[in-house]
Amino acid sequence: CFECHKRGDFQGKVAHEPWEKSECLSCHKPHGKVGALRLKRTGGDLCAECHKAADLGLEKGIVHDPARKGNCTVCHDPHKGAPGLLEKAVPDLCMTCHDAQEFSRTHRHQPLEKGCGACHEFHGSDFAGLLKSEPSALCAQCHDATAPGFTQKHSGYPVKDADCGIC
């Protein structure tokens, strides 16, 4: 394959294992016609030959729209990319679809510094918003609602018995 296709045309820090091992035919059909992209299968069906739906969370109740539609390449590069074979690093990748302005307000939620994956699953979840767990339990992993000053940080709202998901 690399007699015609230049390895340098594929950019990224992380290589997909079949690409790294020059096993192009694990995804592609051999071709002789220049410019023809010949895959063994299309979309997520091709990826699912190696990447199991259950391992990715695709069998959960809420599935990320591109993953649900089998459009893996909306987020992933099939040859080389950022860690996770992503087209861009998180959160930049997420902000290509999600409104970045919502996350650039005066008070920035600190988990954003760790990336979207601190609170969210990327493919599928059993919780709204692709959260890793129920909102109040997720927030309680970092916040103690009974701690002095916590109510004041929430403008006096009695957060101890509140549903964190309403905000």
Tab-separated table of C-alpha atoms in Angstrom:
chain	number	residue	atom	x	y	z
A	1	CYS	CA	0.000	0.000	0.000
A	2	PHE	CA	2.791	2.390	0.895
A	3	GLU	CA	4.261	2.178	-2.578
A	4	CYS	CA	1.481	4.607	-3.569
A	5	HIS	CA	0.173	5.980	-0.259
A	6	LYS	CA	2.705	8.041	1.681
A	7	ARG	CA	2.906	7.428	5.422
A	8	GLY	CA	3.627	11.138	5.842
A	9	ASP	CA	0.118	11.947	4.586
A	10	PHE	CA	-1.269	10.509	7.817
A	11	GLN	CA	-0.721	12.879	10.748
A	12	GLY	CA	-1.171	12.328	14.461
A	13	LYS	CA	0.586	11.112	17.578
A	14	VAL	CA	-1.342	7.861	17.905
A	15	ALA	CA	-1.629	5.270	15.144
A	16	HIS	CA	-4.477	2.811	14.646
A	17	GLU	CA	-2.993	-0.658	15.163
A	18	PRO	CA	-3.797	-2.013	11.677
A	19	TRP	CA	-2.219	1.101	10.131
A	20	GLU	CA	0.855	0.793	12.362
A	21	LYS	CA	1.296	-2.847	11.332
A	22	SER	CA	0.670	-2.085	7.625
A	23	GLU	CA	-2.436	-4.299	7.781
A	24	CYS	CA	-4.451	-2.039	5.491
A	25	LEU	CA	-6.514	-4.960	4.215
A	26	SER	CA	-8.061	-5.459	7.639
A	27	CYS	CA	-10.282	-2.446	6.767
A	28	HIS	CA	-9.739	-1.840	3.047
A	29	LYS	CA	-10.326	-3.961	-0.031
A	30	PRO	CA	-7.419	-4.047	-2.441
A	31	HIS	CA	-7.861	-1.590	-5.275
A	32	GLY	CA	-6.276	-0.642	-8.522
A	33	LYS	CA	-8.368	2.383	-9.351
A	34	VAL	CA	-6.687	5.580	-8.203
A	35	GLY	CA	-8.921	7.699	-5.970
A	36	ALA	CA	-11.323	4.925	-5.006
A	37	LEU	CA	-11.848	4.415	-1.290
A	38	ARG	CA	-12.756	0.780	-0.961
A	39	LEU	CA	-13.657	-0.276	2.550
A	40	LYS	CA	-14.679	-3.810	3.524
A	41	ARG	CA	-17.757	-2.361	5.243
A	42	THR	CA	-19.103	1.124	5.809
A	43	GLY	CA	-19.308	3.374	8.857
A	44	GLY	CA	-19.631	1.854	12.289
A	45	ASP	CA	-20.117	-1.623	10.822
A	46	LEU	CA	-16.450	-1.641	9.844
A	47	CYS	CA	-15.302	-0.396	13.256
A	48	ALA	CA	-17.549	-2.946	15.017
A	49	GLU	CA	-15.574	-5.807	13.488
A	50	CYS	CA	-12.882	-5.120	16.119
A	51	HIS	CA	-14.403	-2.622	18.552
A	52	LYS	CA	-17.263	-4.244	20.441
A	53	ALA	CA	-20.397	-2.161	20.985
A	54	ALA	CA	-20.751	-3.214	24.634
A	55	ASP	CA	-17.153	-2.209	25.419
A	56	LEU	CA	-17.810	1.260	24.032
A	57	GLY	CA	-21.136	1.743	25.807
A	58	LEU	CA	-23.121	1.662	22.575
A	59	GLU	CA	-25.710	-0.626	24.157
A	60	LYS	CA	-26.509	1.887	26.912
A	61	GLY	CA	-29.778	3.815	27.039
A	62	ILE	CA	-28.296	7.082	25.760
A	63	VAL	CA	-25.798	6.993	22.906
A	64	HIS	CA	-23.852	9.929	21.485
A	65	ASP	CA	-25.531	10.844	18.200
A	66	PRO	CA	-22.557	10.245	15.846
A	67	ALA	CA	-21.873	6.878	17.523
A	68	ARG	CA	-25.566	5.901	17.333
A	69	LYS	CA	-25.525	6.642	13.609
A	70	GLY	CA	-22.266	4.720	13.073
A	71	ASN	CA	-20.429	7.888	12.073
A	72	CYS	CA	-17.250	7.079	13.991
A	73	THR	CA	-15.122	9.319	11.780
A	74	VAL	CA	-16.961	12.431	12.987
A	75	CYS	CA	-14.713	12.179	16.057
A	76	HIS	CA	-12.093	9.542	15.193
A	77	ASP	CA	-9.402	9.369	12.539
A	78	PRO	CA	-9.148	5.796	11.214
A	79	HIS	CA	-5.387	6.024	10.624
A	80	LYS	CA	-3.626	8.424	13.012
A	81	GLY	CA	-4.802	11.073	15.412
A	82	ALA	CA	-4.734	12.505	18.901
A	83	PRO	CA	-4.963	10.025	21.813
A	84	GLY	CA	-7.996	7.785	21.275
A	85	LEU	CA	-7.474	8.348	17.537
A	86	LEU	CA	-9.456	11.543	17.921
A	87	GLU	CA	-9.535	14.132	15.146
A	88	LYS	CA	-8.570	16.781	17.728
A	89	ALA	CA	-7.801	16.733	21.426
A	90	VAL	CA	-10.662	17.082	23.915
A	91	PRO	CA	-12.250	19.594	24.598
A	92	ASP	CA	-11.508	21.158	21.185
A	93	LEU	CA	-13.063	18.169	19.444
A	94	CYS	CA	-16.233	18.398	21.531
A	95	MET	CA	-16.528	22.113	20.813
A	96	THR	CA	-16.725	21.497	17.071
A	97	CYS	CA	-20.371	20.500	17.706
A	98	HIS	CA	-21.161	21.743	21.226
A	99	ASP	CA	-21.373	25.493	21.850
A	100	ALA	CA	-18.085	26.550	23.457
A	101	GLN	CA	-19.659	29.790	24.702
A	102	GLU	CA	-21.693	27.830	27.254
A	103	PHE	CA	-18.414	26.762	28.872
A	104	SER	CA	-16.647	30.125	28.873
A	105	ARG	CA	-18.745	32.017	31.388
A	106	THR	CA	-17.425	34.001	34.361
A	107	HIS	CA	-17.479	30.989	36.698
A	108	ARG	CA	-15.823	28.076	34.960
A	109	HIS	CA	-16.583	24.637	36.378
A	110	GLN	CA	-13.225	23.167	37.392
A	111	PRO	CA	-13.759	19.663	35.992
A	112	LEU	CA	-13.520	21.308	32.561
A	113	GLU	CA	-9.806	21.688	33.249
A	114	LYS	CA	-9.601	17.864	33.249
A	115	GLY	CA	-11.581	17.628	30.012
A	116	CYS	CA	-15.100	16.587	29.162
A	117	GLY	CA	-14.378	12.973	30.134
A	118	ALA	CA	-14.140	13.939	33.798
A	119	CYS	CA	-17.946	13.890	33.924
A	120	HIS	CA	-19.125	12.543	30.565
A	121	GLU	CA	-18.918	9.257	28.699
A	122	PHE	CA	-18.058	9.720	25.053
A	123	HIS	CA	-20.013	6.924	23.383
A	124	GLY	CA	-22.871	5.848	25.614
A	125	SER	CA	-24.311	6.165	29.112
A	126	ASP	CA	-27.344	5.264	31.163
A	127	PHE	CA	-27.614	8.888	32.326
A	128	ALA	CA	-28.881	12.038	30.590
A	129	GLY	CA	-26.223	14.193	28.967
A	130	LEU	CA	-23.964	11.138	28.715
A	131	LEU	CA	-23.001	11.694	32.358
A	132	LYS	CA	-20.924	9.008	34.074
A	133	SER	CA	-23.490	8.660	36.869
A	134	GLU	CA	-26.647	10.261	38.277
A	135	PRO	CA	-26.011	14.049	38.524
A	136	SER	CA	-26.131	14.449	42.319
A	137	ALA	CA	-23.914	11.403	42.865
A	138	LEU	CA	-21.487	12.644	40.218
A	139	CYS	CA	-21.256	16.092	41.829
A	140	ALA	CA	-20.840	14.519	45.278
A	141	GLN	CA	-17.628	12.855	44.095
A	142	CYS	CA	-15.971	16.285	44.314
A	143	HIS	CA	-18.388	18.434	46.335
A	144	ASP	CA	-19.657	18.075	49.895
A	145	ALA	CA	-23.059	19.802	49.962
A	146	THR	CA	-22.970	19.856	53.775
A	147	ALA	CA	-19.629	21.688	53.928
A	148	PRO	CA	-19.671	25.199	55.391
A	149	GLY	CA	-19.770	27.794	52.647
A	150	PHE	CA	-21.158	25.477	49.979
A	151	THR	CA	-24.645	27.019	50.223
A	152	GLN	CA	-23.152	30.523	50.003
A	153	LYS	CA	-21.305	29.566	46.801
A	154	HIS	CA	-24.721	28.706	45.366
A	155	SER	CA	-26.246	32.133	46.184
A	156	GLY	CA	-27.868	30.826	49.376
A	157	TYR	CA	-29.782	28.056	47.608
A	158	PRO	CA	-30.176	25.013	49.927
A	159	VAL	CA	-28.214	22.613	47.733
A	160	LYS	CA	-27.907	19.839	50.304
A	161	ASP	CA	-31.150	18.172	49.189
A	162	ALA	CA	-31.258	19.589	45.666
A	163	ASP	CA	-30.998	17.811	42.355
A	164	CYS	CA	-27.722	19.037	40.861
A	165	GLY	CA	-29.062	18.264	37.386
A	166	ILE	CA	-31.559	21.128	37.460
A	167	CYS	CA	-28.767	23.640	36.926
